[in-house]
Amino acid sequence: MLKVGPDLIRLGGYRSVYQAVSRFIKDPRLRVVLSFHPLLVGGNPFTTTSVYNLIGFLEHHWGVHFAMGGTGRLVDGLVGLIKGQGNHIRYGAGVEEILLDGRWACGVRLQGGETIRADIVVSNACSASTYRTLLPAHARRRWTNRKIDRARYSMSLFVWYFGTKKRYEDVPHHQILLGPRYRGLLRDIFKSHHLAKDFSLYLHRPTATDPSLAPAGCDAFYVLSPVPHLDGPTDWRSMAEPYRRSIEQALERTVLPGLSDQVISSRLMTPLDFRDQLSSLKGAAFGLEPVLTQSAWFRPHNRSEDIENLFLVGAGTHPGAGLPGVLTTAKILDKVVPDAQTFA
């Protein structure tokens, strides 16, 4: 981090993504198009360091890739790799506590009371949740409750997965539908934690690339709306369906005519699911917000700073969120986790 410090200053890493774009672009519409990318990793373009302009460059230079069969095929590949090495995967076994021997991780206790001893522990939960809920406060010097509570967290997401009994051939694999506001909407999401009536949407139609993801003659979609995390007052138990309907109506008016009569399968995911099903603190979909002081070296390290033989992987650690970033955290572990013979 120190080594690249002079370059960060020279390139204006202290500026926000929007500020960096605005230095070169005058048209407010183009500024939106060229600055929204931090939202893909949970950041506000008006506060996220301009380092994250790299997202747009990388997508333009290397392209955007898709795993045929969907993201689940990546999971299947990892499962095959793990089992092929003679290991076992336990499903539906929530972890209640990371066990310690002094300042050394030595296993986990499951929610049913079973304990599993281990030489190392790797947590792929939200890093804030790992430290805040799975480890005792007295064992943490850097990631204290106060530091975790004062940290800045990403927005959450409202996701509607749905299938249609017809194909919308004119809809591409990826599509972004921008709402009438930009700065104001982001202020509502990140600052006020207010669920606004307007929204901007990302519409994903994977069947444009891989028709096998839906029955013949049908389409599979999900539509994603950035929303405030759970520090806001929104009651998602009562608001989820009305919010879905408003999104459905917006899609029907624009790119998916007749949608309400074509939907044959539907599933919702709200900030409550990110908190309760994915153990993400505050229901933040991407963990810590990627501002400069919570990026790169300043994020929770892959090798825990507080607990020996505890390692972190996933969106909440270095280098950050997004599918490429998450998979990169796993590659980093290959370098920092001790070899098996260390414990022989």
Coordinates of C-alpha atoms in Angstrom, one line a residue:
M1 CA 0.0 0.0 0.0
L2 CA 2.9 2.4 0.9
K3 CA 4.6 1.5 -2.4
V4 CA 1.7 2.6 -4.5
G5 CA 0.9 5.6 -2.3
P6 CA 2.7 8.1 -4.6
D7 CA 0.8 6.8 -7.6
L8 CA -2.5 6.9 -5.8
I9 CA -1.9 10.6 -5.1
R10 CA -0.6 11.4 -8.6
L11 CA -3.7 9.7 -10.2
G12 CA -6.1 11.3 -7.8
G13 CA -7.1 8.3 -5.7
Y14 CA -8.3 10.7 -3.0
R15 CA -11.1 11.9 -5.4
S16 CA -14.4 10.1 -5.6
V17 CA -15.3 8.1 -8.7
Y18 CA -17.8 10.8 -9.7
Q19 CA -15.2 13.6 -9.2
A20 CA -12.7 11.8 -11.3
V21 CA -15.2 11.3 -14.1
S22 CA -16.4 14.9 -14.0
R23 CA -12.8 16.2 -14.6
F24 CA -13.0 14.8 -18.1
I25 CA -16.8 14.6 -18.9
K26 CA -19.2 17.5 -19.0
D27 CA -22.5 15.9 -20.0
P28 CA -24.3 14.9 -16.8
R29 CA -25.8 11.8 -18.5
L30 CA -22.4 10.5 -19.5
R31 CA -21.1 11.2 -16.0
V32 CA -23.8 8.8 -14.7
V33 CA -22.9 6.1 -17.2
L34 CA -19.2 6.3 -16.5
S35 CA -19.5 6.5 -12.7
F36 CA -22.1 4.0 -11.5
H37 CA -19.7 1.1 -11.4
P38 CA -18.9 1.3 -7.7
L39 CA -22.5 0.2 -7.0
L40 CA -21.4 -3.2 -8.4
V41 CA -19.2 -3.6 -5.3
G42 CA -21.4 -1.8 -2.8
G43 CA -20.0 1.7 -3.1
N44 CA -21.5 5.2 -3.6
P45 CA -19.9 6.8 -6.7
F46 CA -19.9 10.1 -4.8
T47 CA -17.8 8.8 -1.9
T48 CA -16.0 5.7 -3.3
T49 CA -12.3 6.3 -4.1
S50 CA -11.6 6.8 -7.8
V51 CA -9.4 3.7 -7.7
Y52 CA -12.7 1.8 -8.4
N53 CA -12.8 3.4 -11.9
L54 CA -10.7 0.3 -12.6
I55 CA -13.9 -1.7 -12.8
G56 CA -15.0 0.1 -15.9
F57 CA -11.5 -0.3 -17.5
L58 CA -11.2 -4.0 -16.7
E59 CA -14.7 -4.7 -18.1
H60 CA -13.9 -2.8 -21.3
H61 CA -10.4 -4.3 -21.6
W62 CA -11.0 -7.9 -20.7
G63 CA -14.8 -8.2 -21.3
V64 CA -17.5 -9.6 -19.0
H65 CA -17.6 -13.4 -18.7
F66 CA -20.5 -15.7 -17.9
A67 CA -20.3 -19.3 -16.7
M68 CA -22.6 -21.5 -18.8
G69 CA -25.1 -23.1 -16.5
G70 CA -25.1 -20.0 -14.2
T71 CA -23.1 -19.1 -11.1
G72 CA -24.1 -22.5 -9.7
R73 CA -21.7 -24.1 -12.1
L74 CA -18.8 -22.3 -10.4
V75 CA -20.1 -23.7 -7.0
D76 CA -20.3 -27.2 -8.5
G77 CA -16.7 -26.9 -9.7
L78 CA -15.5 -25.8 -6.3
V79 CA -17.4 -28.6 -4.6
G80 CA -15.9 -31.1 -7.0
L81 CA -12.4 -29.8 -6.3
I82 CA -13.0 -30.0 -2.5
K83 CA -14.5 -33.5 -2.6
G84 CA -11.9 -34.7 -5.1
Q85 CA -9.2 -33.9 -2.6
G86 CA -10.9 -36.2 -0.1
N87 CA -12.6 -33.5 2.0
H88 CA -16.2 -33.3 3.2
I89 CA -18.8 -30.5 3.1
R90 CA -21.4 -30.1 5.8
Y91 CA -24.6 -28.4 4.7
G92 CA -27.2 -26.7 6.9
A93 CA -24.7 -26.5 9.8
G94 CA -24.7 -22.9 11.1
V95 CA -21.6 -21.9 13.1
E96 CA -22.3 -20.4 16.5
E97 CA -18.8 -19.7 17.7
I98 CA -15.1 -19.9 16.6
L99 CA -13.3 -21.8 19.3
L100 CA -10.1 -20.3 20.8
D101 CA -7.1 -21.6 22.7
G102 CA -5.8 -18.3 24.0
R103 CA -5.4 -16.3 20.9
W104 CA -5.3 -19.3 18.5
A105 CA -8.3 -20.5 16.5
C106 CA -8.8 -24.2 17.2
G107 CA -12.2 -25.1 15.7
V108 CA -15.8 -24.1 15.6
R109 CA -19.0 -24.9 17.6
L110 CA -22.1 -25.5 15.5
Q111 CA -25.5 -24.2 16.4
G112 CA -26.6 -27.7 17.5
G113 CA -23.7 -27.8 20.1
E114 CA -21.4 -30.0 18.1
T115 CA -17.7 -28.9 18.2
I116 CA -15.3 -29.5 15.3
R117 CA -11.6 -29.2 16.1
A118 CA -9.2 -27.8 13.4
D119 CA -5.7 -26.5 13.0
I120 CA -7.0 -23.5 11.1
V121 CA -10.4 -21.8 10.6
V122 CA -11.4 -20.0 7.4
S123 CA -14.5 -17.8 7.6
N124 CA -16.3 -16.9 4.4
A125 CA -19.0 -15.0 6.4
C126 CA -19.2 -11.2 6.4
S127 CA -16.0 -10.1 8.0
A128 CA -17.8 -7.7 10.4
S129 CA -20.2 -10.5 11.4
T130 CA -17.3 -12.9 11.9
Y131 CA -15.6 -10.6 14.4
R132 CA -18.8 -9.2 15.9
T133 CA -20.8 -12.4 16.5
L134 CA -18.4 -15.4 16.3
L135 CA -15.5 -14.2 18.4
P136 CA -15.5 -12.8 22.0
A137 CA -14.8 -9.1 22.4
H138 CA -11.9 -9.7 24.8
A139 CA -10.0 -11.6 22.1
R140 CA -10.1 -8.7 19.6
R141 CA -7.7 -5.8 19.7
R142 CA -8.1 -4.3 16.2
W143 CA -11.6 -5.3 15.2
T144 CA -13.3 -4.2 18.4
N145 CA -17.1 -3.8 18.7
R146 CA -16.6 -0.1 18.7
K147 CA -14.6 -0.1 15.4
I148 CA -17.1 -2.5 13.8
D149 CA -20.1 -0.5 14.9
R150 CA -18.5 2.8 13.6
A151 CA -17.5 1.3 10.2
R152 CA -19.3 2.3 7.1
Y153 CA -21.4 -0.4 5.3
S154 CA -22.5 -0.9 1.8
M155 CA -26.1 -0.5 0.7
S156 CA -28.3 -3.6 0.5
L157 CA -30.2 -5.1 -2.4
F158 CA -33.7 -5.9 -3.3
V159 CA -33.7 -8.8 -5.8
W160 CA -36.6 -10.3 -7.6
Y161 CA -36.0 -13.6 -9.4
F162 CA -38.7 -14.5 -11.9
G163 CA -39.4 -16.6 -14.9
T164 CA -41.7 -15.9 -17.8
K165 CA -43.7 -18.2 -20.1
K166 CA -42.5 -16.3 -23.1
R167 CA -39.1 -15.1 -24.4
Y168 CA -38.2 -11.5 -24.6
E169 CA -35.8 -11.8 -27.5
D170 CA -35.0 -8.0 -27.6
V171 CA -33.8 -7.9 -24.0
P172 CA -30.0 -8.3 -23.7
H173 CA -28.1 -10.4 -21.1
H174 CA -27.3 -7.2 -19.1
Q175 CA -29.3 -4.1 -19.0
I176 CA -29.4 -1.1 -16.6
L177 CA -32.5 1.1 -16.4
L178 CA -31.7 4.4 -14.7
G179 CA -34.3 6.3 -12.7
P180 CA -35.0 10.0 -12.8
R181 CA -32.5 10.8 -10.0
Y182 CA -28.9 10.0 -9.5
R183 CA -27.2 12.0 -6.7
G184 CA -30.5 12.3 -4.7
L185 CA -31.3 8.6 -5.0
L186 CA -27.8 7.7 -3.8
R187 CA -28.2 10.1 -0.9
D188 CA -31.4 8.4 0.1
I189 CA -29.7 5.0 0.0
F190 CA -26.4 5.7 1.6
K191 CA -27.0 8.7 3.9
S192 CA -30.7 8.9 4.8
H193 CA -31.3 5.2 4.6
H194 CA -34.7 6.1 3.2
L195 CA -36.5 3.8 0.7
A196 CA -37.4 6.1 -2.1
K197 CA -40.3 5.6 -4.5
D198 CA -38.1 5.9 -7.5
F199 CA -35.2 3.5 -8.3
S200 CA -32.6 2.5 -10.7
L201 CA -32.5 -1.2 -11.8
Y202 CA -30.1 -3.8 -13.1
L203 CA -32.0 -6.4 -15.2
H204 CA -30.3 -9.7 -15.8
R205 CA -31.5 -12.1 -18.5
P206 CA -29.0 -15.0 -18.5
T207 CA -31.2 -17.0 -21.0
A208 CA -30.0 -14.5 -23.7
T209 CA -26.7 -16.3 -23.5
D210 CA -27.7 -19.7 -22.1
P211 CA -31.3 -20.8 -23.0
S212 CA -30.8 -24.0 -21.0
L213 CA -31.5 -22.0 -17.8
A214 CA -35.2 -22.0 -18.6
P215 CA -37.7 -24.4 -20.2
A216 CA -38.1 -24.2 -23.9
G217 CA -39.9 -21.0 -24.9
C218 CA -39.4 -19.4 -21.5
D219 CA -37.0 -16.8 -20.0
A220 CA -35.2 -16.5 -16.7
F221 CA -34.6 -13.1 -15.1
Y222 CA -33.6 -11.3 -12.0
V223 CA -33.9 -7.6 -11.4
L224 CA -31.8 -5.9 -8.7
S225 CA -32.5 -2.6 -7.0
P226 CA -30.0 -0.9 -4.6
V227 CA -31.7 -0.1 -1.4
P228 CA -30.7 1.1 2.1
H229 CA -29.3 -1.4 4.6
L230 CA -31.2 -2.2 7.8
D231 CA -30.2 1.0 9.7
G232 CA -33.2 2.5 8.0
P233 CA -36.8 2.3 9.2
T234 CA -38.2 0.2 6.3
D235 CA -40.3 -2.8 7.4
W236 CA -39.4 -5.2 4.6
R237 CA -42.0 -7.8 5.8
S238 CA -44.7 -5.4 4.7
M239 CA -42.9 -3.5 2.0
A240 CA -41.4 -6.4 0.0
E241 CA -44.5 -7.1 -2.2
P242 CA -45.5 -3.5 -2.8
Y243 CA -42.0 -2.7 -3.8
R244 CA -41.9 -5.7 -6.1
R245 CA -45.1 -4.6 -7.8
S246 CA -43.8 -1.2 -8.4
I247 CA -40.7 -2.7 -10.1
E248 CA -42.9 -5.0 -12.1
Q249 CA -44.9 -2.1 -13.3
A250 CA -41.8 -0.1 -14.3
L251 CA -40.4 -3.1 -16.3
E252 CA -43.8 -3.6 -17.9
R253 CA -43.9 0.1 -19.1
T254 CA -40.4 -0.1 -20.5
V255 CA -38.6 -3.2 -21.6
L256 CA -40.9 -6.2 -20.7
P257 CA -44.4 -5.4 -22.1
G258 CA -47.2 -7.6 -20.7
L259 CA -44.9 -8.8 -17.9
S260 CA -47.6 -9.2 -15.2
D261 CA -49.4 -11.8 -17.4
Q262 CA -46.3 -13.7 -18.2
V263 CA -44.7 -14.4 -14.8
I264 CA -44.8 -18.1 -13.9
S265 CA -42.2 -18.2 -11.1
S266 CA -41.2 -15.6 -8.5
R267 CA -38.8 -15.3 -5.6
L268 CA -37.8 -12.3 -3.5
M269 CA -34.6 -11.4 -1.6
T270 CA -34.6 -8.4 0.7
P271 CA -32.1 -6.9 3.2
L272 CA -33.6 -9.2 5.8
D273 CA -32.3 -12.2 3.8
F274 CA -28.8 -10.8 3.6
R275 CA -28.9 -10.5 7.4
D276 CA -30.7 -13.7 8.4
Q277 CA -29.7 -16.1 5.7
L278 CA -26.3 -14.8 4.7
S279 CA -25.2 -13.4 8.2
S280 CA -24.3 -10.0 6.8
L281 CA -24.2 -7.3 9.4
K282 CA -27.0 -4.7 8.9
G283 CA -28.1 -6.7 5.8
A284 CA -25.4 -4.9 3.9
A285 CA -25.1 -6.8 0.6
F286 CA -21.4 -6.2 0.1
G287 CA -20.1 -5.8 3.7
L288 CA -17.9 -2.8 4.3
E289 CA -18.4 0.2 2.0
P290 CA -15.4 0.6 -0.3
V291 CA -14.4 4.1 0.7
L292 CA -10.6 4.8 0.7
T293 CA -10.2 4.1 4.4
Q294 CA -11.9 0.7 4.0
S295 CA -10.2 -0.4 0.8
A296 CA -7.1 -2.6 0.1
W297 CA -4.8 -2.8 3.2
F298 CA -7.5 -1.0 5.3
R299 CA -10.0 -3.8 4.9
P300 CA -10.0 -6.8 7.3
H301 CA -7.0 -8.8 6.3
N302 CA -7.2 -12.3 4.8
R303 CA -4.9 -13.4 7.7
S304 CA -6.7 -12.2 10.8
E305 CA -4.9 -9.4 12.7
D306 CA -6.5 -10.5 16.0
I307 CA -6.6 -14.3 16.0
E308 CA -3.8 -16.7 15.0
N309 CA -4.7 -19.4 12.4
L310 CA -8.0 -17.6 11.5
F311 CA -8.3 -16.6 7.9
L312 CA -11.0 -14.6 6.1
V313 CA -12.3 -15.0 2.5
G314 CA -15.1 -13.4 0.6
A315 CA -16.5 -9.9 0.0
G316 CA -15.6 -8.5 3.4
T317 CA -11.9 -9.0 3.2
H318 CA -9.1 -8.0 0.7
P319 CA -9.5 -7.2 -2.2
G320 CA -13.2 -6.7 -1.9
A321 CA -16.7 -7.5 -3.3
G322 CA -17.9 -8.6 -6.7
L323 CA -17.5 -12.1 -8.1
P324 CA -14.0 -11.6 -9.4
G325 CA -12.9 -10.0 -6.1
V326 CA -14.4 -12.8 -4.1
L327 CA -12.7 -15.5 -6.1
T328 CA -9.5 -13.5 -5.8
T329 CA -9.7 -13.7 -2.0
A330 CA -9.6 -17.5 -2.3
K331 CA -6.5 -17.3 -4.5
I332 CA -4.9 -15.1 -1.9
L333 CA -5.6 -17.7 0.8
D334 CA -3.5 -20.2 -1.3
K335 CA -0.5 -18.0 -0.5
V336 CA -1.2 -17.1 3.2
V337 CA -2.6 -20.3 4.7
P338 CA 0.2 -22.5 6.1
D339 CA 0.9 -25.8 4.4
A340 CA -0.4 -29.0 6.0
Q341 CA 3.0 -30.2 7.0
T342 CA 3.3 -27.1 9.3
F343 CA 0.8 -28.9 11.7
A344 CA 2.2 -32.4 11.3

